[in-house]
């Protein structure tokens, strides 16, 4: 019995015992999805913190980036709470969330002995293990402790390491509407049959994938009639968030959703590309927040945005920036205490042209784990003090 | 290798080497015997068709479809399909992304594939040296804009991390120094044309601009060097390059987790005998035919589609027809569009291909093959494929 079925059955027994049919329908509905939900957004490629949360009162910033700095007059002022930092103009859709006190900005997030390789740094963020010994993802380790294979879901093609556990991997669904099997009856029946016959070696691993797919087809198929309550931007990231909202509204039952937005590796011609990406990010997140409000789940969902590293401080000769170290994290949602969680970056004290990190990312992970009532110690292997943002 | 070379061995060899085959071909290999069969498969690549487009330089999506079609069709029809599977390997190793390579045209990517064909079987140092001056690579990893005032580190970093030594065998300083050595390695349009006045059939070519080059000494991996060529020579002579590349080749041709002994042995063969020598060594090695290594790889989407088309007797690919468009969309949904790996690390492969959504896209392709039973020959495509119903067996996904 999966977790959802178990909860439903327990609640059903309870409710029947009390003989209250109205209560039954209400609680059974509530049990369709856990209370608190975590949405993780992975910005792959290394987002440039300095042009996202701009130190626009710092002369050195303009000296080190003569071509690509965000002009002072264009920066979105965050008031005194933003200290001397402001947002890139393309992030305007996030400004109301900041003003409502539900957007937390955490600059200079990283880990000891930073690695500037995309792939190694991403693996470190995904495993939450800077020593690079762990082969499972932090959310995968959490998933291993759960009953329901759909306790977490990935929106996209192939599940990232973060959601790979010892026992299972989060299902990967790139689109609800495209997620249906279109086979002639005879082949569909044969597929059913083949997925039951145990194999050896890699063939058995394929058979497990067949079984996982059959289960996902059942679960996701039920969501096709669910509609969004907000208008999303027409890009892959917006569509992914729209589907996450449908999954939440339709009661898929995941506590964790994970999605990605790539293209942040701006070694050249950074300004237009970066503005476009930040625009996609902000528009998508703003629509998602509006949707959650409309379905009454705004206060239940915490969104955490990260990138594997920030970029170097001085620009290169191609109007771009090379790989850096510490970077910016965003945490937002109706249950978040907004504000700036960190200091203005110290541009005078750099490590090979990169900002030094101040906050360990695992402290932010600990916060997110607290949100879904998971044990940070069990998942992260040590005590990391959560940030006081929930 | 054992003395006998059975039909089952030939099927395994053909599927691994070429990802394409039918019964008669496997039978022909058996008749040749192992040694001759391997030499037959590893012949020099037959020339690929020339690419010419009527699209403009801005119509890159159209160009992308055209070169994709050209390549898939070539793989289906060439007498040397093993060379095309090796092109896929190099494409996933010495990567470039069409989507991310501003300015580069279809012809530039087609030229890069020609380089993979021309030098792919030879010494790795020669291929690497050619790719280091390949216009697509210079544009993709931004070396084309790298000047002495502010060297761009992108190419230098990936050269060390992904193309030669692998992580842990160099320092951040080595990256900075290598980046300095490659400053001034850039591109121009052939004939000195400007992009606005050139057709999309005018390719880029390599050019060295001394004024952009930092000619001072650099300290790279403990050696004093000046020029990019010297950096490449050091890397091409480094045993670690061959361990790193050899392991990757074994993961592509043998097993997701190749035995360490074979990695060491293979690295030496690769260094002294080039990639053809390496593949010859592997394909005639007793370990290659061990039961544990058979059916142990997952077909990538391109291999799956080419293998299936070939098994169904299809030799014409037209991506502009409804069926062709569907196939192209399926490649995207399965996670592998030619000329567009997801990142500079290429395609990860393995069981990731069979995550729910990509796996579903594979299965949904099958409807198009029902009704082709009379021409469908699955004997090389998969073990145990006697009827079209077998296409939903786990074995259909294995290489």
Short mmCIF file of N, CA and C in Angstrom, two decimals, chain A residues 7-168:
data_model
loop_
_atom_site.label_atom_id
_atom_site.label_comp_id
_atom_site.label_asym_id
_atom_site.label_seq_id
_atom_site.Cartn_x
_atom_site.Cartn_y
_atom_site.Cartn_z
N UNK A 7 -2.87 6.68 4.10
CA UNK A 7 -3.48 7.83 4.80
C UNK A 7 -4.97 7.86 4.54
N UNK A 8 -5.34 7.64 3.30
CA UNK A 8 -6.76 7.68 2.97
C UNK A 8 -7.54 6.64 3.76
N UNK A 9 -6.96 5.44 3.81
CA UNK A 9 -7.66 4.37 4.49
C UNK A 9 -7.79 4.69 5.97
N UNK A 10 -6.71 5.19 6.56
CA UNK A 10 -6.75 5.52 7.98
C UNK A 10 -7.80 6.59 8.25
N UNK A 11 -7.78 7.60 7.40
CA UNK A 11 -8.74 8.69 7.60
C UNK A 11 -10.17 8.20 7.39
N UNK A 12 -10.31 7.33 6.42
CA UNK A 12 -11.63 6.78 6.14
C UNK A 12 -12.16 6.05 7.36
N UNK A 13 -11.31 5.22 7.95
CA UNK A 13 -11.71 4.46 9.14
C UNK A 13 -12.10 5.41 10.26
N UNK A 14 -11.25 6.40 10.47
CA UNK A 14 -11.51 7.40 11.52
C UNK A 14 -12.84 8.10 11.27
N UNK A 15 -12.99 8.56 10.05
CA UNK A 15 -14.16 9.36 9.73
C UNK A 15 -15.43 8.53 9.86
N UNK A 16 -15.38 7.30 9.38
CA UNK A 16 -16.56 6.44 9.47
C UNK A 16 -16.91 6.17 10.92
N UNK A 17 -15.85 5.98 11.73
CA UNK A 17 -16.05 5.74 13.15
C UNK A 17 -16.81 6.88 13.80
N UNK A 18 -16.53 8.07 13.36
CA UNK A 18 -17.22 9.23 13.94
C UNK A 18 -18.54 9.50 13.26
N UNK A 19 -18.81 8.73 12.19
CA UNK A 19 -20.08 8.86 11.49
C UNK A 19 -20.31 10.25 10.95
N UNK A 20 -19.30 10.84 10.38
CA UNK A 20 -19.47 12.20 9.85
C UNK A 20 -19.10 12.25 8.38
N UNK A 21 -20.05 12.03 7.49
CA UNK A 21 -19.75 11.96 6.06
C UNK A 21 -19.13 13.25 5.51
N UNK A 22 -19.53 14.40 6.03
CA UNK A 22 -18.96 15.64 5.48
C UNK A 22 -17.48 15.75 5.85
N UNK A 23 -17.19 15.35 7.05
CA UNK A 23 -15.80 15.34 7.50
C UNK A 23 -14.98 14.40 6.65
N UNK A 24 -15.61 13.27 6.32
CA UNK A 24 -14.92 12.27 5.51
C UNK A 24 -14.44 12.86 4.19
N UNK A 25 -15.32 13.51 3.49
CA UNK A 25 -14.93 14.01 2.18
C UNK A 25 -13.85 15.08 2.31
N UNK A 26 -13.97 15.88 3.35
CA UNK A 26 -12.99 16.95 3.53
C UNK A 26 -11.60 16.42 3.86
N UNK A 27 -11.55 15.51 4.82
CA UNK A 27 -10.23 15.01 5.20
C UNK A 27 -9.63 14.13 4.12
N UNK A 28 -10.48 13.38 3.45
CA UNK A 28 -9.95 12.52 2.39
C UNK A 28 -9.32 13.38 1.30
N UNK A 29 -9.92 14.52 1.05
CA UNK A 29 -9.40 15.43 0.04
C UNK A 29 -8.05 16.00 0.49
N UNK A 30 -8.01 16.37 1.75
CA UNK A 30 -6.78 16.94 2.29
C UNK A 30 -5.64 15.92 2.21
N UNK A 31 -6.00 14.66 2.37
CA UNK A 31 -4.97 13.63 2.35
C UNK A 31 -4.44 13.37 0.95
N UNK A 32 -5.06 13.94 -0.05
CA UNK A 32 -4.60 13.76 -1.42
C UNK A 32 -3.18 14.27 -1.61
N UNK A 33 -2.81 15.28 -0.86
CA UNK A 33 -1.43 15.71 -0.96
C UNK A 33 -0.97 16.16 0.42
N UNK A 34 0.31 15.95 0.69
CA UNK A 34 0.81 16.36 2.00
C UNK A 34 0.69 17.88 2.14
N UNK A 35 0.72 18.34 3.36
CA UNK A 35 0.51 19.76 3.61
C UNK A 35 1.57 20.63 2.96
N UNK A 36 2.79 20.32 3.26
CA UNK A 36 3.86 21.22 2.84
C UNK A 36 4.60 20.64 1.63
N UNK A 37 4.89 21.53 0.72
CA UNK A 37 5.52 21.10 -0.53
C UNK A 37 6.76 21.95 -0.78
N UNK A 38 7.80 21.29 -1.28
CA UNK A 38 9.04 21.97 -1.65
C UNK A 38 9.19 21.90 -3.17
N UNK A 39 9.47 23.06 -3.78
CA UNK A 39 9.76 23.09 -5.21
C UNK A 39 11.19 23.59 -5.37
N UNK A 40 12.04 22.79 -6.02
CA UNK A 40 13.43 23.18 -6.22
C UNK A 40 13.64 23.55 -7.68
N UNK A 41 14.27 24.69 -7.91
CA UNK A 41 14.57 25.12 -9.27
C UNK A 41 16.09 25.19 -9.42
N UNK A 42 16.62 24.42 -10.36
CA UNK A 42 18.07 24.35 -10.59
C UNK A 42 18.41 25.17 -11.84
N UNK A 43 19.13 26.27 -11.63
CA UNK A 43 19.57 27.09 -12.75
C UNK A 43 20.92 26.55 -13.22
N UNK A 44 20.92 25.74 -14.27
CA UNK A 44 22.17 25.07 -14.66
C UNK A 44 23.04 25.98 -15.52
N UNK A 45 24.32 26.05 -15.17
CA UNK A 45 25.28 26.81 -15.97
C UNK A 45 26.04 27.84 -15.16
N UNK A 46 25.52 28.19 -13.98
CA UNK A 46 26.22 29.16 -13.13
C UNK A 46 25.68 30.56 -13.30
N UNK A 47 24.68 30.91 -12.48
CA UNK A 47 24.08 32.24 -12.61
C UNK A 47 24.98 33.31 -12.00
N UNK A 48 25.08 34.42 -12.68
CA UNK A 48 25.90 35.55 -12.24
C UNK A 48 25.19 36.30 -11.11
N UNK A 49 25.64 36.10 -9.89
CA UNK A 49 25.01 36.79 -8.75
C UNK A 49 25.09 38.31 -8.89
N UNK A 50 26.26 38.80 -9.28
CA UNK A 50 26.48 40.25 -9.24
C UNK A 50 25.54 41.03 -10.16
N UNK A 51 25.10 40.40 -11.25
CA UNK A 51 24.17 41.09 -12.12
C UNK A 51 22.72 40.68 -11.86
N UNK A 52 22.51 39.84 -10.86
CA UNK A 52 21.15 39.45 -10.48
C UNK A 52 20.72 40.29 -9.28
N UNK A 53 21.57 40.25 -8.24
CA UNK A 53 21.36 41.08 -7.05
C UNK A 53 22.53 42.07 -7.06
N UNK A 54 22.27 43.23 -7.58
CA UNK A 54 23.34 44.12 -8.03
C UNK A 54 23.85 45.05 -6.91
N UNK A 55 25.18 45.06 -6.67
CA UNK A 55 25.75 45.99 -5.68
C UNK A 55 25.89 47.38 -6.32
N UNK A 56 24.77 48.02 -6.56
CA UNK A 56 24.75 49.18 -7.45
C UNK A 56 25.22 50.46 -6.77
N UNK A 57 25.60 50.37 -5.50
CA UNK A 57 26.20 51.54 -4.86
C UNK A 57 27.70 51.37 -4.71
N UNK A 58 28.21 50.31 -5.30
CA UNK A 58 29.62 49.99 -5.15
C UNK A 58 30.38 50.38 -6.43
N UNK A 59 31.26 51.38 -6.30
CA UNK A 59 32.02 51.87 -7.46
C UNK A 59 32.88 50.77 -8.09
N UNK A 60 33.41 49.92 -7.22
CA UNK A 60 34.31 48.86 -7.69
C UNK A 60 33.58 47.93 -8.67
N UNK A 61 32.29 47.66 -8.38
CA UNK A 61 31.48 46.83 -9.28
C UNK A 61 31.50 47.42 -10.69
N UNK A 62 31.32 48.73 -10.80
CA UNK A 62 31.30 49.37 -12.13
C UNK A 62 32.69 49.42 -12.75
N UNK A 63 33.71 49.51 -11.92
CA UNK A 63 35.07 49.53 -12.47
C UNK A 63 35.47 48.16 -13.02
N UNK A 64 35.04 47.10 -12.32
CA UNK A 64 35.44 45.75 -12.74
C UNK A 64 34.59 45.24 -13.91
N UNK A 65 33.45 45.89 -14.11
CA UNK A 65 32.56 45.44 -15.19
C UNK A 65 32.17 46.63 -16.07
N UNK A 66 33.15 47.22 -16.74
CA UNK A 66 32.84 48.45 -17.49
C UNK A 66 31.78 48.24 -18.58
N UNK A 67 31.72 47.04 -19.16
CA UNK A 67 30.80 46.82 -20.28
C UNK A 67 29.49 46.17 -19.86
N UNK A 68 29.52 45.32 -18.85
CA UNK A 68 28.33 44.49 -18.61
C UNK A 68 27.62 44.79 -17.30
N UNK A 69 28.10 45.76 -16.53
CA UNK A 69 27.41 46.09 -15.28
C UNK A 69 26.00 46.59 -15.59
N UNK A 70 25.08 46.37 -14.66
CA UNK A 70 23.72 46.88 -14.83
C UNK A 70 23.74 48.36 -14.44
N UNK A 71 23.37 49.25 -15.37
CA UNK A 71 23.41 50.68 -15.06
C UNK A 71 22.57 51.00 -13.81
N UNK A 72 23.11 51.90 -13.01
CA UNK A 72 22.51 52.24 -11.72
C UNK A 72 21.02 52.59 -11.86
N UNK A 73 20.72 53.38 -12.87
CA UNK A 73 19.33 53.86 -13.00
C UNK A 73 18.35 52.74 -13.33
N UNK A 74 18.86 51.59 -13.83
CA UNK A 74 17.95 50.50 -14.21
C UNK A 74 17.70 49.52 -13.08
N UNK A 75 18.53 49.59 -12.05
CA UNK A 75 18.43 48.60 -10.98
C UNK A 75 17.16 48.82 -10.17
N UNK A 76 16.47 47.73 -9.82
CA UNK A 76 15.25 47.84 -9.02
C UNK A 76 15.63 47.97 -7.55
N UNK A 77 15.21 49.07 -6.98
CA UNK A 77 15.56 49.37 -5.60
C UNK A 77 14.81 48.44 -4.65
N UNK A 78 15.51 47.89 -3.67
CA UNK A 78 14.86 47.00 -2.71
C UNK A 78 14.62 47.70 -1.37
N UNK A 79 14.86 49.00 -1.32
CA UNK A 79 14.67 49.73 -0.06
C UNK A 79 15.76 49.38 0.94
N UNK A 80 15.55 49.78 2.19
CA UNK A 80 16.59 49.57 3.20
C UNK A 80 16.81 48.09 3.49
N UNK A 81 15.76 47.29 3.33
CA UNK A 81 15.88 45.85 3.60
C UNK A 81 16.86 45.17 2.65
N UNK A 82 17.06 45.80 1.50
CA UNK A 82 18.02 45.23 0.54
C UNK A 82 19.41 45.76 0.75
N UNK A 83 19.59 46.49 1.85
CA UNK A 83 20.86 47.15 2.13
C UNK A 83 21.30 47.96 0.91
N UNK A 84 22.46 47.65 0.36
CA UNK A 84 22.90 48.46 -0.78
C UNK A 84 22.77 47.68 -2.08
N UNK A 85 21.83 46.72 -2.11
CA UNK A 85 21.70 45.87 -3.28
C UNK A 85 20.34 46.09 -3.94
N UNK A 86 20.30 45.84 -5.24
CA UNK A 86 19.04 45.97 -5.97
C UNK A 86 18.93 44.87 -7.01
N UNK A 87 17.73 44.71 -7.58
CA UNK A 87 17.52 43.61 -8.51
C UNK A 87 17.71 44.03 -9.97
N UNK A 88 18.14 43.07 -10.75
CA UNK A 88 18.20 43.23 -12.21
C UNK A 88 16.79 43.61 -12.70
N UNK A 89 16.70 44.53 -13.67
CA UNK A 89 15.37 44.99 -14.10
C UNK A 89 14.46 43.88 -14.61
N UNK A 90 15.04 42.82 -15.16
CA UNK A 90 14.19 41.73 -15.68
C UNK A 90 13.49 40.97 -14.56
N UNK A 91 13.91 41.23 -13.31
CA UNK A 91 13.27 40.53 -12.19
C UNK A 91 12.07 41.30 -11.63
N UNK A 92 11.63 42.32 -12.35
CA UNK A 92 10.50 43.14 -11.87
C UNK A 92 9.29 42.31 -11.41
N UNK A 93 8.94 41.22 -12.10
CA UNK A 93 7.78 40.44 -11.62
C UNK A 93 7.95 39.90 -10.20
N UNK A 94 9.18 39.86 -9.70
CA UNK A 94 9.38 39.37 -8.33
C UNK A 94 9.26 40.49 -7.29
N UNK A 95 9.25 41.74 -7.75
CA UNK A 95 9.24 42.86 -6.82
C UNK A 95 8.03 42.85 -5.88
N UNK A 96 6.82 42.58 -6.38
CA UNK A 96 5.67 42.52 -5.46
C UNK A 96 5.85 41.46 -4.37
N UNK A 97 6.53 40.36 -4.69
CA UNK A 97 6.75 39.31 -3.70
C UNK A 97 7.72 39.81 -2.62
N UNK A 98 8.74 40.55 -3.06
CA UNK A 98 9.69 41.16 -2.11
C UNK A 98 8.94 42.13 -1.20
N UNK A 99 8.11 42.95 -1.82
CA UNK A 99 7.38 43.96 -1.03
C UNK A 99 6.38 43.31 -0.08
N UNK A 100 5.84 42.16 -0.48
CA UNK A 100 4.91 41.45 0.41
C UNK A 100 5.66 40.66 1.49
N UNK A 101 6.99 40.69 1.43
CA UNK A 101 7.79 40.01 2.45
C UNK A 101 7.83 38.50 2.30
N UNK A 102 7.70 38.01 1.05
CA UNK A 102 7.72 36.56 0.86
C UNK A 102 8.85 36.11 -0.05
N UNK A 103 9.84 36.97 -0.24
CA UNK A 103 10.99 36.60 -1.07
C UNK A 103 12.26 36.77 -0.25
N UNK A 104 12.99 35.68 -0.07
CA UNK A 104 14.27 35.75 0.64
C UNK A 104 15.40 35.64 -0.37
N UNK A 105 16.40 36.52 -0.21
CA UNK A 105 17.57 36.51 -1.09
C UNK A 105 18.79 36.17 -0.25
N UNK A 106 19.50 35.15 -0.69
CA UNK A 106 20.66 34.70 0.09
C UNK A 106 21.89 34.76 -0.81
N UNK A 107 22.71 35.80 -0.64
CA UNK A 107 23.90 35.94 -1.49
C UNK A 107 25.08 35.12 -0.97
N UNK A 108 26.04 34.91 -1.85
CA UNK A 108 27.31 34.24 -1.49
C UNK A 108 27.08 32.87 -0.85
N UNK A 109 26.25 32.06 -1.47
CA UNK A 109 26.05 30.71 -0.97
C UNK A 109 27.01 29.77 -1.69
N UNK A 110 27.63 28.89 -0.93
CA UNK A 110 28.59 27.96 -1.54
C UNK A 110 28.99 26.89 -0.56
N UNK A 111 30.23 26.44 -0.68
CA UNK A 111 30.73 25.35 0.17
C UNK A 111 32.26 25.45 0.21
N UNK A 112 32.88 24.78 1.19
CA UNK A 112 34.34 24.86 1.32
C UNK A 112 35.07 24.28 0.10
N UNK A 113 36.22 24.79 -0.20
CA UNK A 113 37.03 24.35 -1.35
C UNK A 113 36.21 24.28 -2.63
N UNK A 114 35.68 25.40 -3.05
CA UNK A 114 34.77 25.38 -4.20
C UNK A 114 35.41 24.80 -5.45
N UNK A 115 34.59 24.16 -6.24
CA UNK A 115 35.04 23.59 -7.50
C UNK A 115 34.34 24.32 -8.62
N UNK A 116 35.11 24.78 -9.61
CA UNK A 116 34.53 25.62 -10.66
C UNK A 116 34.09 24.81 -11.89
N UNK A 117 34.12 23.51 -11.80
CA UNK A 117 33.58 22.70 -12.89
C UNK A 117 32.05 22.66 -12.76
N UNK A 118 31.33 22.86 -13.87
CA UNK A 118 29.87 22.75 -13.82
C UNK A 118 29.45 21.43 -13.20
N UNK A 119 30.13 20.37 -13.68
CA UNK A 119 29.62 19.03 -13.41
C UNK A 119 29.95 18.60 -12.00
N UNK A 120 31.15 18.96 -11.55
CA UNK A 120 31.53 18.59 -10.20
C UNK A 120 30.75 19.44 -9.20
N UNK A 121 30.65 20.74 -9.48
CA UNK A 121 29.92 21.59 -8.54
C UNK A 121 28.44 21.20 -8.49
N UNK A 122 27.87 20.87 -9.64
CA UNK A 122 26.47 20.43 -9.65
C UNK A 122 26.32 19.15 -8.84
N UNK A 123 27.26 18.23 -9.01
CA UNK A 123 27.19 16.97 -8.25
C UNK A 123 27.27 17.26 -6.75
N UNK A 124 28.08 18.22 -6.37
CA UNK A 124 28.20 18.57 -4.95
C UNK A 124 26.87 19.13 -4.43
N UNK A 125 26.28 20.02 -5.18
CA UNK A 125 24.97 20.54 -4.77
C UNK A 125 23.91 19.43 -4.74
N UNK A 126 23.98 18.52 -5.68
CA UNK A 126 22.95 17.48 -5.76
C UNK A 126 23.10 16.43 -4.66
N UNK A 127 24.35 16.09 -4.35
CA UNK A 127 24.54 15.08 -3.29
C UNK A 127 24.60 15.74 -1.92
N UNK A 128 24.76 17.05 -1.89
CA UNK A 128 24.99 17.79 -0.64
C UNK A 128 26.23 17.26 0.06
N UNK A 129 27.25 16.91 -0.72
CA UNK A 129 28.46 16.34 -0.16
C UNK A 129 29.70 16.90 -0.85
N UNK A 130 30.29 17.97 -0.29
CA UNK A 130 31.49 18.55 -0.91
C UNK A 130 32.68 17.61 -0.94
N UNK A 131 32.67 16.55 -0.15
CA UNK A 131 33.79 15.60 -0.19
C UNK A 131 33.64 14.65 -1.39
N UNK A 132 32.54 14.69 -2.04
CA UNK A 132 32.27 13.92 -3.26
C UNK A 132 32.34 12.41 -3.07
N UNK A 133 31.89 11.97 -1.90
CA UNK A 133 31.88 10.52 -1.68
C UNK A 133 30.49 9.94 -1.91
N UNK A 134 29.48 10.76 -1.70
CA UNK A 134 28.12 10.24 -1.76
C UNK A 134 27.68 9.99 -3.19
N UNK A 135 27.00 8.88 -3.40
CA UNK A 135 26.51 8.56 -4.74
C UNK A 135 25.01 8.77 -4.87
N UNK A 136 24.39 9.20 -3.77
CA UNK A 136 22.95 9.46 -3.84
C UNK A 136 22.69 10.95 -3.68
N UNK A 137 21.54 11.38 -4.15
CA UNK A 137 21.14 12.77 -4.02
C UNK A 137 20.52 13.04 -2.67
N UNK A 138 20.53 14.30 -2.26
CA UNK A 138 19.98 14.62 -0.93
C UNK A 138 18.48 14.33 -0.88
N UNK A 139 17.77 14.64 -1.94
CA UNK A 139 16.33 14.36 -1.93
C UNK A 139 16.08 12.88 -2.20
N UNK A 140 16.99 12.25 -2.91
CA UNK A 140 16.89 10.80 -3.11
C UNK A 140 16.98 10.07 -1.77
N UNK A 141 17.87 10.56 -0.91
CA UNK A 141 18.00 9.92 0.42
C UNK A 141 16.73 10.11 1.23
N UNK A 142 16.13 11.28 1.07
CA UNK A 142 14.85 11.50 1.74
C UNK A 142 13.78 10.58 1.14
N UNK A 143 13.78 10.48 -0.19
CA UNK A 143 12.79 9.63 -0.87
C UNK A 143 12.90 8.17 -0.45
N UNK A 144 14.13 7.73 -0.17
CA UNK A 144 14.32 6.35 0.27
C UNK A 144 13.54 6.03 1.54
N UNK A 145 13.26 7.06 2.32
CA UNK A 145 12.56 6.84 3.60
C UNK A 145 11.05 6.88 3.43
N UNK A 146 10.59 7.18 2.23
CA UNK A 146 9.14 7.34 2.02
C UNK A 146 8.53 6.07 1.44
N UNK A 147 7.22 5.98 1.55
CA UNK A 147 6.51 4.81 1.04
C UNK A 147 6.14 4.96 -0.43
N UNK A 148 5.73 6.17 -0.79
CA UNK A 148 5.12 6.39 -2.10
C UNK A 148 6.19 6.69 -3.15
N UNK A 149 6.24 5.92 -4.25
CA UNK A 149 7.22 6.24 -5.30
C UNK A 149 7.05 7.64 -5.87
N UNK A 150 5.87 8.20 -5.71
CA UNK A 150 5.62 9.56 -6.20
C UNK A 150 5.81 10.60 -5.10
N UNK A 151 6.55 10.27 -4.05
CA UNK A 151 6.78 11.25 -2.99
C UNK A 151 7.53 12.45 -3.54
N UNK A 152 8.28 12.27 -4.64
CA UNK A 152 8.92 13.40 -5.31
C UNK A 152 8.85 13.18 -6.81
N UNK A 153 8.84 14.29 -7.54
CA UNK A 153 8.67 14.23 -8.98
C UNK A 153 9.65 15.19 -9.63
N UNK A 154 10.17 14.78 -10.78
CA UNK A 154 11.02 15.68 -11.57
C UNK A 154 10.25 16.12 -12.81
N UNK A 155 10.25 17.42 -13.05
CA UNK A 155 9.62 17.96 -14.26
C UNK A 155 10.68 18.12 -15.33
N UNK A 156 10.80 17.14 -16.21
CA UNK A 156 11.82 17.24 -17.25
C UNK A 156 12.15 15.85 -17.77
N UNK A 157 13.23 15.77 -18.55
CA UNK A 157 13.56 14.55 -19.26
C UNK A 157 14.14 13.43 -18.42
N UNK A 158 15.26 13.69 -17.77
CA UNK A 158 15.87 12.62 -16.99
C UNK A 158 16.21 13.15 -15.60
N UNK A 159 15.80 12.40 -14.60
CA UNK A 159 15.91 12.81 -13.21
C UNK A 159 17.34 13.19 -12.83
N UNK A 160 17.53 14.33 -12.18
CA UNK A 160 18.88 14.71 -11.74
C UNK A 160 19.33 13.90 -10.53
N UNK A 161 20.64 13.87 -10.36
CA UNK A 161 21.23 13.13 -9.24
C UNK A 161 20.59 13.49 -7.90
N UNK A 162 20.19 14.75 -7.73
CA UNK A 162 19.59 15.17 -6.46
C UNK A 162 18.44 14.26 -6.04
N UNK A 163 17.73 13.70 -7.01
CA UNK A 163 16.55 12.90 -6.70
C UNK A 163 16.78 11.41 -6.89
N UNK A 164 18.04 11.03 -6.95
CA UNK A 164 18.35 9.61 -7.08
C UNK A 164 18.72 9.06 -5.71
N UNK A 165 17.98 8.06 -5.28
CA UNK A 165 18.27 7.43 -3.99
C UNK A 165 18.87 6.06 -4.19
N UNK A 166 19.04 5.37 -3.09
CA UNK A 166 19.55 4.00 -3.17
C UNK A 166 18.47 3.07 -3.73
N UNK A 167 17.27 3.30 -3.26
CA UNK A 167 16.18 2.38 -3.61
C UNK A 167 15.40 2.83 -4.84
N UNK A 168 15.34 4.12 -5.06
CA UNK A 168 14.56 4.57 -6.22
C UNK A 168 14.97 5.94 -6.69
#
